[in-house]
Amino acid sequence: MKPRLRILSIFLIVSGFLCFFNACSPKAGFVVIDGTDLRRPDGSKLEIRGTNLGNWLNPEGYMFGFSKTNSAWMIDDMLCELVGPDEAAEFWKEFKDNYITEEDIRFIASCGANTVRLPFNYKLFTDEDYMGLVSAQDGFERIDALVEWCRDAGLYLILDMHDCPGGQTGDNIDNSYGYPWLFESEKSQELFIDIWTRIAAHYAEEPVILGYELMNEPIATYFDDEYFNPLLEPLYKRTVEAIRRYDRNHIILLGGPQWNSRFDNFTDWSFDDKIMFTCHRYGGDACKEAIGNFSSFRDKTGLPMYMGEIGHNTIEWQDRFCNAMRELNIGWTFWPYKKLDSSCMIGITRPEGWQAIIDFAESDRSSYEAIRKARPDMAASRATLDAFIANCRCTNCVPQQDYIESIQLDR
């Protein structure tokens, strides 16, 4: 080979390697892991303080005052039976447009928060029927807008796949059909990984996003943990490996089975250099001993631990638990930011006529005859749903000041 051609060949090889290296290497400007701490791009410690945007992109029945009708598909079926599929679809569009807006994000930031966690349903990235759309779902559009709002407000964002293909929990919170089929279905696992790789490719260069929480509360306590728990870590590893083909910048958050409460099934935390763990706690004693297993696992791994969900308790309990988490160096995002009535940062006032919709949601609707007998006046129901949309807007909600103070966002 002539010298010039040899030099050119070497140049092209080196250039190609550098391009690949730059594409796959972490960039400056992202939150990073430093032992058991998180650090901002300027090197300062980031202690996660925030809230969850629950119900917005993964509706839950209790947030509307429903009990038996407690998952998104059940709520959608009920609305279709109540006012028809076209009106139900319009309700969901208005709901997504108004439940969380830039004004909400500014309000959260004004309370002292530095992070919000976004629970979302995987269907937002498919052509499956979900929240009024039957194709061309708007997941990227919704999250893109939220990213800009968080950027302007100075908040970090954690993306949490709350509802996974097939169901990862097997209860109402994952909008499934009552069983964690994700762990037994290769097709569901492939879709799960595909969605995360598309999300990673889309947001690889976005420093507002703190990290990707692969799945919420896998494997409920109702199922055989000896069978299911060992299936969790291998799926996490497969997914992280796929994500890293597109994104080396973001932290990946891993939750434990049985409501994000157990971590003894994890055997390897060195397969990636940007992973951390996330736990949840509702109830129990509000002291550091109550979450000693979380801090012990954190110390064992030498990686950060973060309380992704906590709340729905007394003001005193929440305040004491924040003190305990602060002492243990565990950040938190309380659940939820907004819901009907209270036990949140801002409460939605029940519109006139809402009880009639609750009664219909809780009624026997097991046959067409039962639906006809239970259905309230449709015109009145439409007006009540419109009133709910108006009431859920940030300016019309009621701040729960004692609650906000108890979750210690500004301390």
mmCIF file of C-alpha atoms in Angstrom:
data_model
loop_
_atom_site.group_PDB
_atom_site.id
_atom_site.type_symbol
_atom_site.label_atom_id
_atom_site.label_comp_id
_atom_site.label_asym_id
_atom_site.label_seq_id
_atom_site.Cartn_x
_atom_site.Cartn_y
_atom_site.Cartn_z
ATOM 1 C CA MET A 1 0.000 0.000 0.000
ATOM 2 C CA LYS A 2 1.289 3.436 -0.899
ATOM 3 C CA PRO A 3 2.198 5.699 2.060
ATOM 4 C CA ARG A 4 -0.564 8.176 1.262
ATOM 5 C CA LEU A 5 -3.201 5.452 1.097
ATOM 6 C CA ARG A 6 -1.866 3.875 4.274
ATOM 7 C CA ILE A 7 -2.097 7.198 6.117
ATOM 8 C CA LEU A 8 -5.597 7.791 4.739
ATOM 9 C CA SER A 9 -6.723 4.319 5.826
ATOM 10 C CA ILE A 10 -5.362 4.838 9.321
ATOM 11 C CA PHE A 11 -7.065 8.251 9.498
ATOM 12 C CA LEU A 12 -10.434 6.780 8.479
ATOM 13 C CA ILE A 13 -10.140 3.949 10.989
ATOM 14 C CA VAL A 14 -9.218 6.319 13.820
ATOM 15 C CA SER A 15 -11.956 8.769 12.811
ATOM 16 C CA GLY A 16 -14.510 6.012 12.740
ATOM 17 C CA PHE A 17 -13.430 4.801 16.170
ATOM 18 C CA LEU A 18 -13.611 8.309 17.611
ATOM 19 C CA CYS A 19 -17.079 8.830 16.168
ATOM 20 C CA PHE A 20 -18.215 5.546 17.725
ATOM 21 C CA PHE A 21 -16.519 6.408 21.023
ATOM 22 C CA ASN A 22 -18.127 9.847 21.153
ATOM 23 C CA ALA A 23 -21.560 8.425 20.357
ATOM 24 C CA CYS A 24 -21.314 5.802 23.105
ATOM 25 C CA SER A 25 -19.422 7.729 25.772
ATOM 26 C CA PRO A 26 -21.108 9.701 28.552
ATOM 27 C CA LYS A 27 -21.378 13.444 28.024
ATOM 28 C CA ALA A 28 -20.940 16.248 30.515
ATOM 29 C CA GLY A 29 -24.030 17.830 32.020
ATOM 30 C CA PHE A 30 -25.731 14.729 33.404
ATOM 31 C CA VAL A 31 -26.394 13.661 36.971
ATOM 32 C CA VAL A 32 -23.786 11.051 37.885
ATOM 33 C CA ILE A 33 -23.286 8.406 40.567
ATOM 34 C CA ASP A 34 -20.547 8.961 43.134
ATOM 35 C CA GLY A 35 -20.584 6.016 45.505
ATOM 36 C CA THR A 36 -23.857 6.168 47.420
ATOM 37 C CA ASP A 37 -24.444 9.781 46.332
ATOM 38 C CA LEU A 38 -25.732 11.514 43.226
ATOM 39 C CA ARG A 39 -23.935 14.569 41.919
ATOM 40 C CA ARG A 40 -25.013 17.386 39.661
ATOM 41 C CA PRO A 41 -22.825 18.450 36.733
ATOM 42 C CA ASP A 42 -21.206 21.125 38.935
ATOM 43 C CA GLY A 43 -20.117 18.466 41.426
ATOM 44 C CA SER A 44 -22.604 19.359 44.147
ATOM 45 C CA LYS A 45 -24.535 16.575 45.847
ATOM 46 C CA LEU A 46 -28.084 15.996 44.588
ATOM 47 C CA GLU A 47 -30.459 14.905 47.346
ATOM 48 C CA ILE A 48 -33.646 13.933 45.524
ATOM 49 C CA ARG A 49 -36.655 15.829 46.862
ATOM 50 C CA GLY A 50 -39.874 15.747 44.898
ATOM 51 C CA THR A 51 -43.187 14.229 43.999
ATOM 52 C CA ASN A 52 -44.865 11.814 41.589
ATOM 53 C CA LEU A 53 -47.045 12.892 38.661
ATOM 54 C CA GLY A 54 -49.249 9.862 39.221
ATOM 55 C CA ASN A 55 -52.642 9.438 37.504
ATOM 56 C CA TRP A 56 -51.764 11.706 34.568
ATOM 57 C CA LEU A 57 -50.434 9.093 32.143
ATOM 58 C CA ASN A 58 -51.401 6.009 34.168
ATOM 59 C CA PRO A 59 -54.882 6.550 35.632
ATOM 60 C CA GLU A 60 -55.700 4.823 38.928
ATOM 61 C CA GLY A 61 -59.229 4.448 40.230
ATOM 62 C CA TYR A 62 -58.709 5.606 43.794
ATOM 63 C CA MET A 63 -57.424 8.973 42.533
ATOM 64 C CA PHE A 64 -60.942 9.536 41.141
ATOM 65 C CA GLY A 65 -62.676 8.181 44.236
ATOM 66 C CA PHE A 66 -63.344 4.747 42.699
ATOM 67 C CA SER A 67 -62.696 1.479 44.497
ATOM 68 C CA LYS A 68 -63.629 -1.547 42.379
ATOM 69 C CA THR A 69 -62.994 0.287 39.096
ATOM 70 C CA ASN A 70 -59.359 0.710 39.944
ATOM 71 C CA SER A 71 -57.181 0.396 36.809
ATOM 72 C CA ALA A 72 -56.968 2.400 33.590
ATOM 73 C CA TRP A 73 -58.696 -0.155 31.355
ATOM 74 C CA MET A 74 -61.516 -0.530 33.885
ATOM 75 C CA ILE A 75 -61.969 3.237 34.086
ATOM 76 C CA ASP A 76 -62.019 3.502 30.293
ATOM 77 C CA ASP A 77 -64.608 0.730 30.005
ATOM 78 C CA MET A 78 -66.733 2.484 32.624
ATOM 79 C CA LEU A 79 -66.528 5.832 30.805
ATOM 80 C CA CYS A 80 -67.480 4.193 27.502
ATOM 81 C CA GLU A 81 -70.495 2.632 29.202
ATOM 82 C CA LEU A 82 -71.332 5.948 30.860
ATOM 83 C CA VAL A 83 -71.136 8.420 27.959
ATOM 84 C CA GLY A 84 -70.050 6.428 24.892
ATOM 85 C CA PRO A 85 -66.618 5.817 23.336
ATOM 86 C CA ASP A 86 -66.369 9.159 21.514
ATOM 87 C CA GLU A 87 -67.096 11.165 24.645
ATOM 88 C CA ALA A 88 -64.752 8.941 26.648
ATOM 89 C CA ALA A 89 -61.945 9.563 24.140
ATOM 90 C CA GLU A 90 -62.553 13.311 24.336
ATOM 91 C CA PHE A 91 -62.465 13.153 28.131
ATOM 92 C CA TRP A 92 -59.049 11.460 28.034
ATOM 93 C CA LYS A 93 -57.663 14.040 25.628
ATOM 94 C CA GLU A 94 -58.843 16.891 27.847
ATOM 95 C CA PHE A 95 -57.560 15.028 30.887
ATOM 96 C CA LYS A 96 -54.048 14.709 29.443
ATOM 97 C CA ASP A 97 -54.096 18.341 28.336
ATOM 98 C CA ASN A 98 -55.160 19.707 31.734
ATOM 99 C CA TYR A 99 -54.230 17.359 34.575
ATOM 100 C CA ILE A 100 -50.534 18.264 34.455
ATOM 101 C CA THR A 101 -49.455 21.493 32.781
ATOM 102 C CA GLU A 102 -46.479 23.819 32.917
ATOM 103 C CA GLU A 103 -48.230 25.658 35.732
ATOM 104 C CA ASP A 104 -48.185 22.490 37.841
ATOM 105 C CA ILE A 105 -44.470 22.048 37.271
ATOM 106 C CA ARG A 106 -43.798 25.651 38.259
ATOM 107 C CA PHE A 107 -45.858 25.145 41.408
ATOM 108 C CA ILE A 108 -43.925 21.997 42.347
ATOM 109 C CA ALA A 109 -40.630 23.835 41.867
ATOM 110 C CA SER A 110 -41.876 26.762 43.958
ATOM 111 C CA CYS A 111 -42.389 24.355 46.872
ATOM 112 C CA GLY A 112 -38.685 23.512 46.849
ATOM 113 C CA ALA A 113 -38.659 20.262 44.864
ATOM 114 C CA ASN A 114 -35.734 19.390 42.615
ATOM 115 C CA THR A 115 -37.146 16.234 40.958
ATOM 116 C CA VAL A 116 -40.402 14.807 39.617
ATOM 117 C CA ARG A 117 -41.065 11.159 38.833
ATOM 118 C CA LEU A 118 -43.320 10.425 35.877
ATOM 119 C CA PRO A 119 -45.249 7.156 35.955
ATOM 120 C CA PHE A 120 -46.316 6.177 32.422
ATOM 121 C CA ASN A 121 -47.969 3.286 30.609
ATOM 122 C CA TYR A 122 -46.001 1.443 27.936
ATOM 123 C CA LYS A 123 -49.013 1.787 25.603
ATOM 124 C CA LEU A 124 -48.116 5.460 25.129
ATOM 125 C CA PHE A 125 -45.382 4.177 22.787
ATOM 126 C CA THR A 126 -47.488 1.693 20.819
ATOM 127 C CA ASP A 127 -50.546 1.627 18.587
ATOM 128 C CA GLU A 128 -52.633 -0.031 21.287
ATOM 129 C CA ASP A 129 -55.927 1.463 22.466
ATOM 130 C CA TYR A 130 -55.129 3.737 25.396
ATOM 131 C CA MET A 131 -56.554 6.935 26.879
ATOM 132 C CA GLY A 132 -58.661 7.807 23.844
ATOM 133 C CA LEU A 133 -56.165 6.964 21.102
ATOM 134 C CA VAL A 134 -56.181 3.741 19.093
ATOM 135 C CA SER A 135 -53.058 4.484 17.030
ATOM 136 C CA ALA A 136 -50.138 6.912 16.929
ATOM 137 C CA GLN A 137 -49.945 7.278 20.695
ATOM 138 C CA ASP A 138 -48.532 10.543 22.034
ATOM 139 C CA GLY A 139 -45.966 9.370 24.579
ATOM 140 C CA PHE A 140 -43.006 11.257 23.137
ATOM 141 C CA GLU A 141 -45.110 14.371 22.594
ATOM 142 C CA ARG A 142 -46.270 14.391 26.237
ATOM 143 C CA ILE A 143 -42.835 13.707 27.700
ATOM 144 C CA ASP A 144 -41.101 16.171 25.354
ATOM 145 C CA ALA A 145 -43.376 18.917 26.680
ATOM 146 C CA LEU A 146 -42.737 17.847 30.279
ATOM 147 C CA VAL A 147 -38.969 17.906 29.694
ATOM 148 C CA GLU A 148 -39.170 21.534 28.567
ATOM 149 C CA TRP A 149 -41.333 22.492 31.522
ATOM 150 C CA CYS A 150 -38.867 20.824 33.899
ATOM 151 C CA ARG A 151 -35.938 22.521 32.193
ATOM 152 C CA ASP A 152 -37.514 25.937 32.650
ATOM 153 C CA ALA A 153 -38.422 25.185 36.274
ATOM 154 C CA GLY A 154 -35.026 23.701 37.172
ATOM 155 C CA LEU A 155 -36.344 20.205 37.925
ATOM 156 C CA TYR A 156 -34.911 16.792 37.121
ATOM 157 C CA LEU A 157 -37.188 14.116 35.676
ATOM 158 C CA ILE A 158 -37.266 10.371 36.335
ATOM 159 C CA LEU A 159 -39.111 8.283 33.735
ATOM 160 C CA ASP A 160 -40.926 5.366 35.375
ATOM 161 C CA MET A 161 -42.583 2.647 33.275
ATOM 162 C CA HIS A 162 -45.418 2.067 35.698
ATOM 163 C CA ASP A 163 -47.340 -0.293 33.435
ATOM 164 C CA CYS A 164 -45.270 -2.797 31.449
ATOM 165 C CA PRO A 165 -46.279 -5.123 28.589
ATOM 166 C CA GLY A 166 -48.063 -8.155 29.995
ATOM 167 C CA GLY A 167 -48.004 -6.700 33.494
ATOM 168 C CA GLN A 168 -45.024 -6.743 35.841
ATOM 169 C CA THR A 169 -46.968 -6.560 39.114
ATOM 170 C CA GLY A 170 -50.191 -8.467 38.578
ATOM 171 C CA ASP A 171 -52.488 -5.971 40.287
ATOM 172 C CA ASN A 172 -54.399 -2.829 39.391
ATOM 173 C CA ILE A 173 -51.342 -0.566 39.600
ATOM 174 C CA ASP A 174 -49.822 -2.036 36.418
ATOM 175 C CA ASN A 175 -53.114 -1.924 34.469
ATOM 176 C CA SER A 176 -52.768 -5.657 33.854
ATOM 177 C CA TYR A 177 -55.143 -8.586 33.945
ATOM 178 C CA GLY A 178 -54.141 -9.824 37.375
ATOM 179 C CA TYR A 179 -50.892 -11.707 36.739
ATOM 180 C CA PRO A 180 -47.260 -10.689 36.016
ATOM 181 C CA TRP A 181 -47.187 -12.183 32.518
ATOM 182 C CA LEU A 182 -44.205 -10.023 31.527
ATOM 183 C CA PHE A 183 -41.892 -12.560 33.156
ATOM 184 C CA GLU A 184 -43.359 -15.508 31.247
ATOM 185 C CA SER A 185 -43.876 -13.905 27.841
ATOM 186 C CA GLU A 186 -40.911 -13.464 25.538
ATOM 187 C CA LYS A 187 -43.074 -11.350 23.241
ATOM 188 C CA SER A 188 -43.892 -8.957 26.094
ATOM 189 C CA GLN A 189 -40.242 -8.813 27.127
ATOM 190 C CA GLU A 190 -39.171 -7.963 23.590
ATOM 191 C CA LEU A 191 -41.728 -5.137 23.466
ATOM 192 C CA PHE A 192 -40.597 -3.929 26.907
ATOM 193 C CA ILE A 193 -36.971 -3.778 25.750
ATOM 194 C CA ASP A 194 -37.897 -2.230 22.400
ATOM 195 C CA ILE A 195 -39.791 0.626 24.056
ATOM 196 C CA TRP A 196 -36.935 1.356 26.434
ATOM 197 C CA THR A 197 -34.406 1.398 23.602
ATOM 198 C CA ARG A 198 -36.598 3.832 21.649
ATOM 199 C CA ILE A 199 -36.912 6.036 24.713
ATOM 200 C CA ALA A 200 -33.142 5.869 25.250
ATOM 201 C CA ALA A 201 -32.401 6.758 21.631
ATOM 202 C CA HIS A 202 -34.809 9.699 21.807
ATOM 203 C CA TYR A 203 -33.511 11.145 25.105
ATOM 204 C CA ALA A 204 -29.857 10.054 25.054
ATOM 205 C CA GLU A 205 -28.623 13.671 24.998
ATOM 206 C CA GLU A 206 -31.217 15.117 27.414
ATOM 207 C CA PRO A 207 -29.654 16.099 30.783
ATOM 208 C CA VAL A 208 -32.996 17.149 32.317
ATOM 209 C CA ILE A 209 -33.796 13.444 32.593
ATOM 210 C CA LEU A 210 -32.080 12.063 35.682
ATOM 211 C CA GLY A 211 -32.673 8.455 34.741
ATOM 212 C CA TYR A 212 -34.850 5.611 33.523
ATOM 213 C CA GLU A 213 -36.752 3.515 36.063
ATOM 214 C CA LEU A 214 -37.281 0.281 34.160
ATOM 215 C CA MET A 215 -40.408 -0.938 35.938
ATOM 216 C CA ASN A 216 -42.543 -0.040 38.926
ATOM 217 C CA GLU A 217 -43.130 -2.474 41.798
ATOM 218 C CA PRO A 218 -42.498 -5.774 40.010
ATOM 219 C CA ILE A 219 -44.087 -9.005 41.295
ATOM 220 C CA ALA A 220 -46.793 -8.381 43.870
ATOM 221 C CA THR A 221 -46.856 -10.321 47.129
ATOM 222 C CA TYR A 222 -49.714 -12.480 45.853
ATOM 223 C CA PHE A 223 -47.442 -14.540 43.620
ATOM 224 C CA ASP A 224 -44.787 -17.188 44.153
ATOM 225 C CA ASP A 225 -41.674 -15.160 44.891
ATOM 226 C CA GLU A 226 -39.407 -18.196 44.671
ATOM 227 C CA TYR A 227 -40.536 -18.650 41.072
ATOM 228 C CA PHE A 228 -40.822 -15.025 39.922
ATOM 229 C CA ASN A 229 -38.104 -13.154 41.838
ATOM 230 C CA PRO A 230 -35.168 -14.909 40.107
ATOM 231 C CA LEU A 231 -36.603 -13.832 36.737
ATOM 232 C CA LEU A 232 -36.284 -10.117 37.519
ATOM 233 C CA GLU A 233 -32.522 -9.501 37.478
ATOM 234 C CA PRO A 234 -31.909 -11.281 34.121
ATOM 235 C CA LEU A 235 -34.584 -9.122 32.455
ATOM 236 C CA TYR A 236 -33.055 -5.993 33.975
ATOM 237 C CA LYS A 237 -29.653 -6.976 32.576
ATOM 238 C CA ARG A 238 -31.022 -7.626 29.084
ATOM 239 C CA THR A 239 -32.781 -4.266 29.086
ATOM 240 C CA VAL A 240 -29.795 -2.302 30.361
ATOM 241 C CA GLU A 241 -27.562 -3.897 27.730
ATOM 242 C CA ALA A 242 -30.031 -2.873 24.991
ATOM 243 C CA ILE A 243 -30.329 0.681 26.333
ATOM 244 C CA ARG A 244 -26.551 1.114 26.392
ATOM 245 C CA ARG A 245 -26.363 0.643 22.634
ATOM 246 C CA TYR A 246 -28.040 4.045 22.372
ATOM 247 C CA ASP A 247 -27.451 5.848 25.660
ATOM 248 C CA ARG A 248 -24.402 5.823 27.911
ATOM 249 C CA ASN A 249 -25.395 9.018 29.694
ATOM 250 C CA HIS A 250 -28.358 8.204 31.895
ATOM 251 C CA ILE A 251 -28.644 6.440 35.220
ATOM 252 C CA ILE A 252 -30.890 3.373 35.253
ATOM 253 C CA LEU A 253 -32.990 2.762 38.354
ATOM 254 C CA LEU A 254 -33.869 -0.769 39.467
ATOM 255 C CA GLY A 255 -36.714 -1.582 41.858
ATOM 256 C CA GLY A 256 -37.024 -4.704 43.948
ATOM 257 C CA PRO A 257 -39.894 -7.212 43.934
ATOM 258 C CA GLN A 258 -42.849 -7.232 46.328
ATOM 259 C CA TRP A 259 -43.755 -3.542 46.022
ATOM 260 C CA ASN A 260 -40.121 -2.411 45.639
ATOM 261 C CA SER A 261 -39.441 -3.702 49.144
ATOM 262 C CA ARG A 262 -37.049 -6.667 48.712
ATOM 263 C CA PHE A 263 -33.512 -6.620 47.395
ATOM 264 C CA ASP A 264 -32.125 -9.975 48.536
ATOM 265 C CA ASN A 265 -32.743 -11.462 45.081
ATOM 266 C CA PHE A 266 -30.120 -9.176 43.474
ATOM 267 C CA THR A 267 -26.731 -10.820 43.073
ATOM 268 C CA ASP A 268 -24.910 -8.528 40.621
ATOM 269 C CA TRP A 269 -24.673 -4.746 40.693
ATOM 270 C CA SER A 270 -21.455 -4.442 38.693
ATOM 271 C CA PHE A 271 -22.846 -5.229 35.229
ATOM 272 C CA ASP A 272 -23.257 -1.496 34.530
ATOM 273 C CA ASP A 273 -21.525 1.586 35.943
ATOM 274 C CA LYS A 274 -24.645 3.776 36.060
ATOM 275 C CA ILE A 275 -27.270 1.862 38.014
ATOM 276 C CA MET A 276 -28.911 2.643 41.336
ATOM 277 C CA PHE A 277 -31.802 1.177 43.281
ATOM 278 C CA THR A 278 -35.240 2.417 44.250
ATOM 279 C CA CYS A 279 -37.481 1.365 47.143
ATOM 280 C CA HIS A 280 -41.068 2.152 48.220
ATOM 281 C CA ARG A 281 -42.728 2.313 51.612
ATOM 282 C CA TYR A 282 -46.289 2.928 52.757
ATOM 283 C CA GLY A 283 -47.185 2.549 56.419
ATOM 284 C CA GLY A 284 -45.109 1.068 59.213
ATOM 285 C CA ASP A 285 -43.074 2.895 61.794
ATOM 286 C CA ALA A 286 -41.732 6.288 60.772
ATOM 287 C CA CYS A 287 -38.166 5.626 61.837
ATOM 288 C CA LYS A 288 -34.870 4.698 60.250
ATOM 289 C CA GLU A 289 -35.075 1.123 61.590
ATOM 290 C CA ALA A 290 -38.207 0.585 59.463
ATOM 291 C CA ILE A 291 -36.168 0.953 56.294
ATOM 292 C CA GLY A 292 -32.946 -0.504 57.585
ATOM 293 C CA ASN A 293 -33.009 -3.235 54.939
ATOM 294 C CA PHE A 294 -32.920 -0.544 52.241
ATOM 295 C CA SER A 295 -29.954 1.301 53.719
ATOM 296 C CA SER A 296 -28.159 -1.981 54.429
ATOM 297 C CA PHE A 297 -28.481 -3.036 50.813
ATOM 298 C CA ARG A 298 -27.349 0.444 49.755
ATOM 299 C CA ASP A 299 -24.240 0.104 51.918
ATOM 300 C CA LYS A 300 -23.607 -3.413 50.624
ATOM 301 C CA THR A 301 -23.676 -2.303 46.984
ATOM 302 C CA GLY A 302 -22.040 1.079 47.506
ATOM 303 C CA LEU A 303 -24.693 2.570 45.199
ATOM 304 C CA PRO A 304 -27.449 5.149 45.796
ATOM 305 C CA MET A 305 -30.859 4.152 47.137
ATOM 306 C CA TYR A 306 -33.905 6.347 46.464
ATOM 307 C CA MET A 307 -37.442 6.191 47.878
ATOM 308 C CA GLY A 308 -39.522 6.508 44.718
ATOM 309 C CA GLU A 309 -42.878 6.331 46.495
ATOM 310 C CA ILE A 310 -43.938 7.086 50.036
ATOM 311 C CA GLY A 311 -46.943 8.827 51.514
ATOM 312 C CA HIS A 312 -50.678 8.562 52.207
ATOM 313 C CA ASN A 313 -50.228 8.905 55.938
ATOM 314 C CA THR A 314 -50.558 11.476 58.677
ATOM 315 C CA ILE A 315 -48.719 14.764 58.540
ATOM 316 C CA GLU A 316 -46.700 13.783 61.606
ATOM 317 C CA TRP A 317 -45.737 10.374 60.152
ATOM 318 C CA GLN A 318 -44.566 11.915 56.883
ATOM 319 C CA ASP A 319 -42.480 14.527 58.649
ATOM 320 C CA ARG A 320 -40.809 11.903 60.870
ATOM 321 C CA PHE A 321 -40.144 9.607 57.921
ATOM 322 C CA CYS A 322 -38.479 12.428 56.013
ATOM 323 C CA ASN A 323 -36.174 12.923 58.981
ATOM 324 C CA ALA A 324 -35.339 9.214 58.942
ATOM 325 C CA MET A 325 -34.632 9.189 55.219
ATOM 326 C CA ARG A 326 -32.510 12.287 55.506
ATOM 327 C CA GLU A 327 -30.468 10.643 58.266
ATOM 328 C CA LEU A 328 -29.981 7.542 56.086
ATOM 329 C CA ASN A 329 -29.047 9.543 52.966
ATOM 330 C CA ILE A 330 -32.065 8.298 50.975
ATOM 331 C CA GLY A 331 -33.770 10.762 48.624
ATOM 332 C CA TRP A 332 -37.523 10.726 48.030
ATOM 333 C CA THR A 333 -40.460 11.574 45.793
ATOM 334 C CA PHE A 334 -43.782 11.469 47.629
ATOM 335 C CA TRP A 335 -46.910 9.922 46.095
ATOM 336 C CA PRO A 336 -48.857 11.646 44.621
ATOM 337 C CA TYR A 337 -48.724 15.270 43.576
ATOM 338 C CA LYS A 338 -52.426 15.602 42.799
ATOM 339 C CA LYS A 339 -55.639 13.635 43.318
ATOM 340 C CA LEU A 340 -59.266 14.041 44.299
ATOM 341 C CA ASP A 341 -59.686 15.594 47.744
ATOM 342 C CA SER A 342 -56.470 15.472 49.818
ATOM 343 C CA SER A 343 -53.402 13.409 50.878
ATOM 344 C CA CYS A 344 -51.386 15.112 48.131
ATOM 345 C CA MET A 345 -49.744 18.457 47.352
ATOM 346 C CA ILE A 346 -52.838 19.923 45.712
ATOM 347 C CA GLY A 347 -56.343 18.487 45.920
ATOM 348 C CA ILE A 348 -59.040 18.380 43.248
ATOM 349 C CA THR A 349 -62.455 19.509 44.432
ATOM 350 C CA ARG A 350 -65.226 17.033 43.654
ATOM 351 C CA PRO A 351 -67.577 18.531 41.085
ATOM 352 C CA GLU A 352 -71.298 18.527 41.634
ATOM 353 C CA GLY A 353 -72.718 15.195 40.511
ATOM 354 C CA TRP A 354 -69.465 13.284 40.956
ATOM 355 C CA GLN A 355 -71.044 10.853 43.405
ATOM 356 C CA ALA A 356 -73.373 9.623 40.655
ATOM 357 C CA ILE A 357 -70.328 8.686 38.566
ATOM 358 C CA ILE A 358 -68.717 6.960 41.551
ATOM 359 C CA ASP A 359 -71.934 5.029 42.155
ATOM 360 C CA PHE A 360 -71.991 3.899 38.524
ATOM 361 C CA ALA A 361 -68.323 2.903 38.651
ATOM 362 C CA GLU A 362 -68.964 0.819 41.773
ATOM 363 C CA SER A 363 -72.239 -0.702 40.558
ATOM 364 C CA ASP A 364 -72.866 -4.132 39.079
ATOM 365 C CA ARG A 365 -72.073 -3.724 35.363
ATOM 366 C CA SER A 366 -71.579 -7.403 34.605
ATOM 367 C CA SER A 367 -74.262 -7.503 31.897
ATOM 368 C CA TYR A 368 -75.791 -5.115 29.383
ATOM 369 C CA GLU A 369 -79.000 -5.119 31.393
ATOM 370 C CA ALA A 370 -77.064 -4.188 34.520
ATOM 371 C CA ILE A 371 -75.303 -1.353 32.669
ATOM 372 C CA ARG A 372 -78.631 0.043 31.439
ATOM 373 C CA LYS A 373 -80.123 -0.081 34.933
ATOM 374 C CA ALA A 374 -77.125 1.526 36.623
ATOM 375 C CA ARG A 375 -76.319 4.253 34.073
ATOM 376 C CA PRO A 376 -77.145 7.772 35.321
ATOM 377 C CA ASP A 377 -78.395 10.550 33.059
ATOM 378 C CA MET A 378 -75.872 10.868 30.214
ATOM 379 C CA ALA A 379 -76.190 14.620 29.730
ATOM 380 C CA ALA A 380 -75.607 15.197 33.432
ATOM 381 C CA SER A 381 -72.644 12.795 33.358
ATOM 382 C CA ARG A 382 -71.044 14.655 30.452
ATOM 383 C CA ALA A 383 -71.424 17.943 32.324
ATOM 384 C CA THR A 384 -69.881 16.400 35.442
ATOM 385 C CA LEU A 385 -66.889 15.077 33.489
ATOM 386 C CA ASP A 386 -66.390 18.543 31.991
ATOM 387 C CA ALA A 387 -66.487 19.991 35.497
ATOM 388 C CA PHE A 388 -63.862 17.496 36.656
ATOM 389 C CA ILE A 389 -61.537 18.647 33.854
ATOM 390 C CA ALA A 390 -62.004 22.250 34.948
ATOM 391 C CA ASN A 391 -61.450 21.400 38.606
ATOM 392 C CA CYS A 392 -58.240 19.418 37.956
ATOM 393 C CA ARG A 393 -56.449 22.430 36.455
ATOM 394 C CA CYS A 394 -53.721 23.741 38.700
ATOM 395 C CA THR A 395 -55.336 27.134 39.270
ATOM 396 C CA ASN A 396 -58.547 25.466 40.468
ATOM 397 C CA CYS A 397 -56.898 22.956 42.828
ATOM 398 C CA VAL A 398 -56.496 23.459 46.563
ATOM 399 C CA PRO A 399 -52.901 23.465 47.904
ATOM 400 C CA GLN A 400 -52.526 21.226 50.978
ATOM 401 C CA GLN A 401 -50.068 23.360 52.894
ATOM 402 C CA ASP A 402 -49.612 21.056 55.890
ATOM 403 C CA TYR A 403 -48.923 18.150 53.544
ATOM 404 C CA ILE A 404 -46.414 20.181 51.534
ATOM 405 C CA GLU A 405 -44.550 21.204 54.684
ATOM 406 C CA SER A 406 -44.487 17.618 55.970
ATOM 407 C CA ILE A 407 -42.693 16.221 52.905
ATOM 408 C CA GLN A 408 -39.785 18.639 53.436
ATOM 409 C CA LEU A 409 -39.083 19.681 49.865
ATOM 410 C CA ASP A 410 -37.468 22.971 50.791
ATOM 411 C CA ARG A 411 -35.265 21.935 53.730
#
